[in-house]
Tab-separated table of C-alpha atoms in Angstrom:
chain	number	residue	atom	x	y	z
A	1	UNK	CA	-5.660	25.340	0.748
A	2	UNK	CA	-8.645	26.899	2.318
A	3	UNK	CA	-10.640	24.054	1.852
A	4	UNK	CA	-10.899	20.601	0.390
A	5	UNK	CA	-11.765	21.750	-2.807
A	6	UNK	CA	-8.130	23.718	-3.317
A	7	UNK	CA	-6.516	21.148	-1.897
A	8	UNK	CA	-4.010	19.665	-4.785
A	9	UNK	CA	-5.138	15.849	-4.835
A	10	UNK	CA	-2.249	16.122	-7.983
A	11	UNK	CA	0.487	15.487	-5.788
A	12	UNK	CA	1.892	14.192	-2.265
A	13	UNK	CA	2.149	16.401	0.206
A	14	UNK	CA	3.070	16.394	4.077
A	15	UNK	CA	1.441	14.467	6.316
A	16	UNK	CA	0.736	17.625	8.400
A	17	UNK	CA	-1.065	19.100	5.130
A	18	UNK	CA	-2.740	15.162	5.180
A	19	UNK	CA	-3.626	15.730	8.581
A	20	UNK	CA	-5.414	19.499	7.633
A	21	UNK	CA	-6.603	18.518	5.073
A	22	UNK	CA	-8.929	15.580	7.199
A	23	UNK	CA	-9.984	18.429	8.981
A	24	UNK	CA	-11.387	20.906	6.429
A	25	UNK	CA	-13.127	17.340	5.048
A	26	UNK	CA	-14.828	17.043	8.436
A	27	UNK	CA	-15.650	20.298	8.797
A	28	UNK	CA	-17.123	21.697	5.576
A	29	UNK	CA	-19.440	18.248	5.579
A	30	UNK	CA	-20.430	17.878	9.244
A	31	UNK	CA	-23.554	15.661	8.299
A	32	UNK	CA	-21.429	13.083	6.493
A	33	UNK	CA	-17.592	12.368	7.732
A	34	UNK	CA	-16.329	12.543	11.346
A	35	UNK	CA	-13.136	11.728	12.462
A	36	UNK	CA	-11.890	8.373	14.531
A	37	UNK	CA	-8.685	8.895	16.584
A	38	UNK	CA	-8.151	4.625	16.819
A	39	UNK	CA	-4.800	5.942	18.650
A	40	UNK	CA	-1.482	6.306	18.469
A	41	UNK	CA	1.765	5.396	16.357
A	42	UNK	CA	4.907	5.431	18.241
A	43	UNK	CA	6.208	8.883	17.874
A	44	UNK	CA	2.834	10.135	19.066
A	45	UNK	CA	1.239	10.568	15.971
A	46	UNK	CA	-2.804	10.036	15.601
A	47	UNK	CA	-3.522	6.887	13.604
A	48	UNK	CA	-6.849	8.798	12.714
A	49	UNK	CA	-10.070	7.117	10.198
A	50	UNK	CA	-12.636	8.997	8.343
A	51	UNK	CA	-15.575	7.425	8.930
A	52	UNK	CA	-18.102	8.459	6.454
A	53	UNK	CA	-22.193	7.820	7.651
A	54	UNK	CA	-25.422	8.514	6.912
A	55	UNK	CA	-26.481	7.529	10.070
A	56	UNK	CA	-27.043	4.484	11.982
A	57	UNK	CA	-25.839	3.152	14.673
A	58	UNK	CA	-23.145	0.931	14.153
A	59	UNK	CA	-24.091	-0.427	10.969
A	60	UNK	CA	-22.335	-3.015	8.459
A	61	UNK	CA	-19.339	-1.313	7.382
A	62	UNK	CA	-16.257	-1.292	4.911
A	63	UNK	CA	-12.795	-0.913	6.423
A	64	UNK	CA	-10.280	0.942	3.835
A	65	UNK	CA	-6.434	2.044	4.446
A	66	UNK	CA	-3.761	3.258	2.620
A	67	UNK	CA	-0.011	3.792	2.819
A	68	UNK	CA	0.983	0.987	5.619
A	69	UNK	CA	4.689	0.488	4.089
A	70	UNK	CA	5.091	4.644	3.964
A	71	UNK	CA	7.188	4.409	0.954
A	72	UNK	CA	4.246	4.108	-0.670
A	73	UNK	CA	3.555	7.452	-1.517
A	74	UNK	CA	0.555	6.821	-4.302
A	75	UNK	CA	-1.588	5.030	-2.064
A	76	UNK	CA	-1.808	7.616	0.233
A	77	UNK	CA	-2.714	10.788	-2.564
A	78	UNK	CA	-5.383	7.744	-4.085
A	79	UNK	CA	-6.659	7.496	-0.441
A	80	UNK	CA	-6.706	11.688	-0.251
A	81	UNK	CA	-8.810	11.305	-3.791
A	82	UNK	CA	-10.851	8.671	-2.649
A	83	UNK	CA	-12.088	10.483	0.596
A	84	UNK	CA	-13.022	13.826	-1.308
A	85	UNK	CA	-15.110	11.654	-4.384
A	86	UNK	CA	-16.760	10.086	-1.517
A	87	UNK	CA	-18.228	13.356	-0.388
A	88	UNK	CA	-18.756	14.013	-3.805
A	89	UNK	CA	-20.520	11.626	-5.257
A	90	UNK	CA	-23.158	10.759	-2.510
A	91	UNK	CA	-26.064	12.284	-3.852
A	92	UNK	CA	-25.087	12.151	-7.212
A	93	UNK	CA	-24.317	8.938	-7.688
A	94	UNK	CA	-25.881	5.855	-7.683
A	95	UNK	CA	-24.555	3.242	-6.428
A	96	UNK	CA	-22.297	4.659	-4.547
A	97	UNK	CA	-25.345	6.689	-2.559
A	98	UNK	CA	-27.265	3.822	-1.957
A	99	UNK	CA	-23.776	1.715	0.115
A	100	UNK	CA	-24.270	4.986	2.245
A	101	UNK	CA	-27.549	4.856	2.633
A	102	UNK	CA	-26.872	1.545	4.670
A	103	UNK	CA	-23.249	0.680	4.828
A	104	UNK	CA	-20.643	3.465	6.557
A	105	UNK	CA	-16.915	3.433	5.142
A	106	UNK	CA	-14.264	4.251	7.515
A	107	UNK	CA	-10.721	5.290	5.437
A	108	UNK	CA	-7.790	5.328	6.580
A	109	UNK	CA	-5.255	7.528	4.867
A	110	UNK	CA	-1.952	7.456	6.300
A	111	UNK	CA	-1.692	3.992	8.415
A	112	UNK	CA	1.778	4.595	8.964
A	113	UNK	CA	2.273	8.236	10.099
A	114	UNK	CA	6.005	7.553	11.475
A	115	UNK	CA	6.970	5.688	8.504
A	116	UNK	CA	5.338	8.524	6.042
A	117	UNK	CA	7.108	11.180	8.187
A	118	UNK	CA	10.485	9.671	7.752
A	119	UNK	CA	9.664	9.021	4.088
A	120	UNK	CA	9.795	12.584	3.427
A	121	UNK	CA	12.265	14.225	5.769
A	122	UNK	CA	15.204	11.537	6.416
A	123	UNK	CA	14.877	8.407	4.164
A	124	UNK	CA	12.250	8.529	0.699
A	125	UNK	CA	12.615	4.669	1.224
A	126	UNK	CA	10.852	3.878	4.055
A	127	UNK	CA	8.565	1.154	4.443
A	128	UNK	CA	8.327	-0.171	7.897
A	129	UNK	CA	7.159	1.708	10.996
A	130	UNK	CA	9.732	3.488	13.399
A	131	UNK	CA	9.801	2.057	16.650
A	132	UNK	CA	13.467	0.634	17.333
A	133	UNK	CA	14.221	-2.764	17.794
A	134	UNK	CA	15.843	-4.452	21.292
A	135	UNK	CA	19.432	-5.303	20.488
A	136	UNK	CA	19.573	-4.136	16.993
A	137	UNK	CA	20.917	-1.071	15.298
A	138	UNK	CA	17.385	-1.473	12.493
A	139	UNK	CA	14.507	0.365	13.287
A	140	UNK	CA	10.893	-0.892	12.598
A	141	UNK	CA	9.101	-3.190	11.901
A	142	UNK	CA	6.760	-4.286	8.233
A	143	UNK	CA	3.474	-3.679	9.544
A	144	UNK	CA	2.182	-5.852	7.251
A	145	UNK	CA	3.833	-8.963	8.640
A	146	UNK	CA	2.918	-8.089	11.971
A	147	UNK	CA	-0.960	-9.583	11.759
A	148	UNK	CA	-1.959	-12.269	14.076
A	149	UNK	CA	-2.281	-14.691	10.809
A	150	UNK	CA	0.518	-17.491	10.358
A	151	UNK	CA	2.277	-15.066	12.259
A	152	UNK	CA	6.098	-16.060	12.772
A	153	UNK	CA	6.336	-17.538	9.290
A	154	UNK	CA	7.574	-18.048	6.491
A	155	UNK	CA	7.340	-15.248	3.854
A	156	UNK	CA	8.367	-13.356	6.871
A	157	UNK	CA	11.298	-12.031	8.336
A	158	UNK	CA	12.849	-12.705	12.266
A	159	UNK	CA	15.410	-10.116	11.537
A	160	UNK	CA	14.909	-6.690	12.178
A	161	UNK	CA	17.193	-5.285	9.803
A	162	UNK	CA	14.981	-6.869	6.391
A	163	UNK	CA	12.616	-4.845	5.279
A	164	UNK	CA	9.987	-7.387	6.050
A	165	UNK	CA	11.088	-7.915	9.470
A	166	UNK	CA	7.528	-9.299	11.537
A	167	UNK	CA	8.476	-7.758	14.230
A	168	UNK	CA	8.140	-10.305	18.431
A	169	UNK	CA	5.169	-10.555	18.094
A	170	UNK	CA	2.092	-10.422	16.757
A	171	UNK	CA	0.287	-7.032	17.320
A	172	UNK	CA	3.854	-5.397	18.466
A	173	UNK	CA	2.920	-2.422	16.411
A	174	UNK	CA	0.309	0.467	17.598
A	175	UNK	CA	-0.188	0.726	14.091
A	176	UNK	CA	-1.504	-2.916	13.879
A	177	UNK	CA	-2.883	-2.996	16.743
A	178	UNK	CA	-5.208	0.020	16.889
A	179	UNK	CA	-6.789	-1.161	13.559
A	180	UNK	CA	-7.104	-4.616	15.827
A	181	UNK	CA	-8.784	-3.814	18.477
A	182	UNK	CA	-10.996	-1.131	15.988
A	183	UNK	CA	-12.673	-4.097	13.543
A	184	UNK	CA	-12.634	-6.089	17.208
A	185	UNK	CA	-14.778	-3.162	18.812
A	186	UNK	CA	-16.602	-2.718	15.628
A	187	UNK	CA	-18.086	-6.004	15.508
A	188	UNK	CA	-20.008	-5.200	11.734
A	189	UNK	CA	-17.000	-5.150	8.761
A	190	UNK	CA	-18.704	-6.704	5.999
A	191	UNK	CA	-15.511	-5.874	3.504
A	192	UNK	CA	-11.550	-5.134	4.851
A	193	UNK	CA	-10.011	-3.563	1.354
A	194	UNK	CA	-5.847	-2.698	2.494
A	195	UNK	CA	-3.911	-0.515	-0.518
A	196	UNK	CA	-0.377	-0.948	-1.975
A	197	UNK	CA	1.967	0.066	-4.137
A	198	UNK	CA	3.200	-1.472	-6.981
A	199	UNK	CA	2.544	-4.005	-9.461
A	200	UNK	CA	-1.032	-4.064	-10.334
A	201	UNK	CA	-2.641	-6.865	-8.860
A	202	UNK	CA	-5.704	-7.198	-7.251
A	203	UNK	CA	-5.083	-10.189	-4.031
A	204	UNK	CA	-7.229	-11.601	-1.389
A	205	UNK	CA	-6.265	-14.643	1.447
A	206	UNK	CA	-4.045	-16.163	2.083
A	207	UNK	CA	-1.248	-15.547	2.084
A	208	UNK	CA	-0.026	-17.470	4.668
A	209	UNK	CA	-1.106	-20.785	3.228
A	210	UNK	CA	-1.300	-22.500	0.185
A	211	UNK	CA	-5.033	-23.885	1.778
A	212	UNK	CA	-7.514	-21.769	-0.683
A	213	UNK	CA	-9.944	-19.416	1.656
A	214	UNK	CA	-13.830	-21.262	1.933
A	215	UNK	CA	-15.306	-18.532	-0.382
A	216	UNK	CA	-12.223	-18.228	-3.190
A	217	UNK	CA	-14.741	-19.126	-5.704
A	218	UNK	CA	-17.114	-15.560	-5.333
A	219	UNK	CA	-13.189	-13.508	-4.084
A	220	UNK	CA	-11.895	-14.989	-7.385
A	221	UNK	CA	-15.239	-14.039	-10.027
A	222	UNK	CA	-15.070	-10.889	-7.558
A	223	UNK	CA	-11.429	-9.656	-8.791
A	224	UNK	CA	-12.295	-10.078	-11.773
A	225	UNK	CA	-14.470	-8.154	-12.121
A	226	UNK	CA	-13.074	-5.336	-9.808
A	227	UNK	CA	-10.310	-5.751	-12.379
A	228	UNK	CA	-12.022	-5.354	-15.691
A	229	UNK	CA	-13.885	-2.737	-14.778
A	230	UNK	CA	-10.361	-1.088	-13.039
A	231	UNK	CA	-9.104	-1.366	-16.949
A	232	UNK	CA	-12.200	-0.114	-18.623
A	233	UNK	CA	-10.301	3.962	-17.665
A	234	UNK	CA	-6.305	3.834	-19.343
A	235	UNK	CA	-7.067	-0.472	-19.865
A	236	UNK	CA	-4.630	-0.927	-17.150
A	237	UNK	CA	-4.232	-4.496	-16.657
A	238	UNK	CA	-4.219	-6.486	-13.490
A	239	UNK	CA	-2.892	-10.005	-12.601
A	240	UNK	CA	-5.676	-11.167	-9.402
A	241	UNK	CA	-5.741	-14.408	-7.637
A	242	UNK	CA	-4.929	-15.766	-3.442
A	243	UNK	CA	-1.505	-13.868	-2.392
A	244	UNK	CA	0.139	-17.048	-2.118
A	245	UNK	CA	-0.591	-17.847	-5.256
A	246	UNK	CA	-0.278	-14.956	-7.406
A	247	UNK	CA	2.571	-13.108	-5.832
A	248	UNK	CA	4.515	-15.236	-2.789
A	249	UNK	CA	4.165	-16.981	0.379
A	250	UNK	CA	4.049	-13.626	3.222
A	251	UNK	CA	2.648	-14.748	7.251
A	252	UNK	CA	1.655	-12.207	9.133
A	253	UNK	CA	-0.530	-9.742	6.330
A	254	UNK	CA	-3.410	-7.688	7.157
A	255	UNK	CA	-6.326	-9.747	5.087
A	256	UNK	CA	-5.266	-12.407	5.930
A	257	UNK	CA	-6.296	-11.176	9.750
A	258	UNK	CA	-9.736	-9.825	8.267
A	259	UNK	CA	-10.502	-12.948	6.494
A	260	UNK	CA	-9.911	-15.218	9.724
A	261	UNK	CA	-11.793	-12.625	11.614
A	262	UNK	CA	-15.050	-13.523	9.495
A	263	UNK	CA	-14.382	-10.429	7.005
A	264	UNK	CA	-15.123	-12.483	3.736
A	265	UNK	CA	-14.612	-9.873	1.490
A	266	UNK	CA	-10.968	-9.286	2.411
A	267	UNK	CA	-8.636	-7.946	-0.368
A	268	UNK	CA	-5.561	-6.123	-1.375
A	269	UNK	CA	-4.738	-4.337	-3.995
A	270	UNK	CA	-0.719	-3.289	-5.600
A	271	UNK	CA	-1.986	-0.020	-6.974
A	272	UNK	CA	-0.141	0.837	-10.830
A	273	UNK	CA	2.869	0.168	-11.883
A	274	UNK	CA	4.901	2.621	-14.890
A	275	UNK	CA	7.381	0.297	-15.858
A	276	UNK	CA	9.892	3.339	-15.288
A	277	UNK	CA	9.804	4.346	-11.482
A	278	UNK	CA	8.555	2.013	-9.342
A	279	UNK	CA	7.830	4.261	-5.801
A	280	UNK	CA	9.091	7.537	-7.331
A	281	UNK	CA	5.894	7.343	-9.726
A	282	UNK	CA	5.667	10.904	-11.342
A	283	UNK	CA	2.664	13.092	-9.922
A	284	UNK	CA	1.335	13.291	-12.908
A	285	UNK	CA	0.007	9.767	-12.372
A	286	UNK	CA	-1.833	9.509	-8.714
A	287	UNK	CA	-4.871	11.175	-10.658
A	288	UNK	CA	-5.151	8.118	-12.900
A	289	UNK	CA	-3.952	5.625	-10.135
A	290	UNK	CA	-6.692	6.915	-8.223
A	291	UNK	CA	-9.354	7.219	-10.473
A	292	UNK	CA	-9.128	3.721	-11.793
A	293	UNK	CA	-8.688	2.340	-8.858
A	294	UNK	CA	-11.815	3.859	-7.802
A	295	UNK	CA	-13.468	1.661	-10.327
A	296	UNK	CA	-12.522	-1.336	-8.801
A	297	UNK	CA	-13.077	-0.099	-5.068
A	298	UNK	CA	-16.692	0.601	-6.555
A	299	UNK	CA	-16.638	-2.979	-7.542
A	300	UNK	CA	-15.936	-4.234	-4.268
A	301	UNK	CA	-17.866	-2.167	-2.374
A	302	UNK	CA	-21.257	-2.585	-4.116
A	303	UNK	CA	-20.391	-6.090	-4.492
A	304	UNK	CA	-20.649	-6.288	-0.698
A	305	UNK	CA	-23.858	-4.037	-0.153
A	306	UNK	CA	-25.716	-6.081	-2.654
A	307	UNK	CA	-24.685	-9.634	-0.882
A	308	UNK	CA	-25.254	-8.737	2.915
A	309	UNK	CA	-23.810	-12.348	4.641
B	1	UNK	CA	19.031	12.357	5.752
B	2	UNK	CA	19.288	9.197	4.183
B	3	UNK	CA	20.554	9.043	0.381
B	4	UNK	CA	21.556	6.862	-2.070
B	5	UNK	CA	23.795	8.401	-4.573
B	6	UNK	CA	24.584	5.686	-7.344
B	7	UNK	CA	22.063	3.505	-6.390
B	8	UNK	CA	20.376	1.539	-9.104
B	9	UNK	CA	17.547	-0.142	-9.428
B	10	UNK	CA	17.934	-3.175	-11.543
B	11	UNK	CA	14.739	-4.906	-13.363
B	12	UNK	CA	15.371	-9.132	-13.162
B	13	UNK	CA	14.490	-10.824	-15.906
B	14	UNK	CA	14.457	-15.377	-14.903
B	15	UNK	CA	14.307	-17.221	-17.461
B	16	UNK	CA	13.503	-20.253	-15.661
B	17	UNK	CA	12.420	-21.589	-12.444
B	18	UNK	CA	16.149	-22.514	-11.691
B	19	UNK	CA	16.900	-18.746	-12.172
B	20	UNK	CA	14.111	-17.511	-9.960
B	21	UNK	CA	14.785	-20.043	-7.200
B	22	UNK	CA	18.477	-17.764	-7.089
B	23	UNK	CA	16.717	-14.414	-7.254
B	24	UNK	CA	14.437	-15.790	-4.078
B	25	UNK	CA	17.849	-16.712	-2.369
B	26	UNK	CA	19.343	-13.395	-2.928
B	27	UNK	CA	16.516	-12.059	-1.051
B	28	UNK	CA	17.441	-13.081	2.529
B	29	UNK	CA	21.405	-12.827	1.561
B	30	UNK	CA	22.203	-9.456	3.809
B	31	UNK	CA	25.737	-9.271	2.351
B	32	UNK	CA	23.978	-7.280	-0.587
B	33	UNK	CA	21.992	-5.031	1.175
B	34	UNK	CA	19.404	-5.261	-1.813
B	35	UNK	CA	16.116	-3.934	-1.487
B	36	UNK	CA	13.634	-5.393	-3.081
B	37	UNK	CA	10.640	-3.102	-4.582
B	38	UNK	CA	8.930	-6.132	-6.341
B	39	UNK	CA	9.450	-9.784	-5.324
B	40	UNK	CA	9.693	-12.730	-6.841
B	41	UNK	CA	6.992	-14.322	-8.736
B	42	UNK	CA	6.594	-16.551	-11.642
B	43	UNK	CA	8.828	-15.833	-14.749
B	44	UNK	CA	6.192	-13.952	-16.336
B	45	UNK	CA	7.126	-10.806	-14.205
B	46	UNK	CA	10.370	-9.011	-13.466
B	47	UNK	CA	11.842	-8.517	-10.420
B	48	UNK	CA	12.062	-4.741	-9.435
B	49	UNK	CA	15.722	-4.696	-6.813
B	50	UNK	CA	17.534	-1.663	-5.470
B	51	UNK	CA	21.042	-2.009	-5.229
B	52	UNK	CA	23.714	0.231	-2.828
B	53	UNK	CA	26.353	1.833	-5.295
B	54	UNK	CA	29.124	-0.061	-3.149
B	55	UNK	CA	27.509	-3.938	-4.889
B	56	UNK	CA	26.553	-2.581	-7.631
B	57	UNK	CA	29.923	-4.481	-9.589
B	58	UNK	CA	29.677	-7.515	-6.813
B	59	UNK	CA	25.148	-8.321	-8.165
B	60	UNK	CA	26.027	-7.480	-11.403
B	61	UNK	CA	28.957	-10.265	-11.691
B	62	UNK	CA	26.825	-12.442	-9.437
B	63	UNK	CA	23.381	-12.363	-11.828
B	64	UNK	CA	25.886	-12.598	-15.257
B	65	UNK	CA	27.598	-15.429	-14.065
B	66	UNK	CA	24.216	-17.108	-13.530
B	67	UNK	CA	23.108	-15.983	-16.678
B	68	UNK	CA	20.658	-13.602	-15.626
B	69	UNK	CA	18.909	-11.055	-17.315
B	70	UNK	CA	18.756	-7.632	-15.936
B	71	UNK	CA	18.532	-4.329	-16.768
B	72	UNK	CA	18.659	-1.089	-15.254
B	73	UNK	CA	15.442	0.761	-14.317
B	74	UNK	CA	16.529	3.374	-12.205
B	75	UNK	CA	20.259	4.671	-13.557
B	76	UNK	CA	21.017	7.166	-10.619
B	77	UNK	CA	18.264	6.897	-7.529
B	78	UNK	CA	19.227	10.010	-5.506
B	79	UNK	CA	19.134	11.781	-9.229
B	80	UNK	CA	15.348	11.072	-9.744
B	81	UNK	CA	14.227	12.112	-5.617
B	82	UNK	CA	16.085	14.933	-6.684
B	83	UNK	CA	13.423	15.869	-9.208
B	84	UNK	CA	10.614	14.839	-6.602
B	85	UNK	CA	11.846	16.698	-4.518
B	86	UNK	CA	12.196	20.011	-7.201
B	87	UNK	CA	8.892	19.137	-8.114
B	88	UNK	CA	7.480	18.989	-4.650
B	89	UNK	CA	8.816	22.044	-3.700
B	90	UNK	CA	8.231	24.131	-7.084
B	91	UNK	CA	4.427	22.881	-6.316
B	92	UNK	CA	4.326	24.376	-2.980
B	93	UNK	CA	5.707	27.659	-4.167
B	94	UNK	CA	2.468	27.872	-6.658
B	95	UNK	CA	-0.121	29.925	-4.092
B	96	UNK	CA	2.432	31.683	-2.315
């Protein structure tokens, strides 16, 4: 594609095309979008974050990441669609315009680029990073068990061959540490949203402990509002609640870490499941998935905007 | 390139907490080489697991001997991946 308008949002793209898309979007919207490279993956790929900002310095901000589990292709595809949606809606949609006039949005579309590349070239079912594990023939770490939040506890594996291997220590993966360093140095994130697939759930902290987080009541009602908005388009039904009560115990997860950093509005999504395809969600599902998810994202972003803390 | 000929994705339905625990135990059992696509949550929610072809027979016997209901969500994963790849290749050729 020669520009972001002719990019085909309704299909899955290899990583070089997503990188090109990001550069096109920045070039076409220099006053709104910039690209920040927050680090490098193990194999040396840039960890690109798109910053949507209308000005100001160190404004309160919203973090969104997609694709930390590489095989969940609908998340990277949805992230690409979100980026274009933000550009298209700024100045047209009053709610998004108000948010962007006061806050910045940071979007990392390919959070695990080595895994994403590998899932396109060698193993479509790859979930983890691609860093070798000393003493093991098995490769990679589950980057959503590698955060410093209950790290090493139940709900993550200590075996390098497991799909949920937590890694040798918290933040051992550059893909995770780069976000940690960036979010800490920024210091003004007010929402942190991670997108996964599939199971149709909207979850909030905690995953590593049964102890309810102190904002449990507010997060629960916000999740309810978000999944109601999501369902308004196609009737897609989501379950919602804390990770440990809704799915299972999981330690070392991203939103438990972000919440413990003081980012109150920390959520993770499990996107659409047609009931037949799992991670091989057909391409005709991409735009409906992204469109309905956007409703929920707007609910969370709007609540964050209207409830400063 | 890793392929998945004959791998199936089984959708398992636990009828009670005991069966749920049995499925949960499978996740820690590396002998079957299972890949949990959708993990264990509660009895209302099915569990989706990719099973390599060479372990299909033993895992199905294990499920049936424990009276755990299951259905075949994906009959041949590689066939579905091939379809996905064909779709991507043909979509990429359209501009050409």
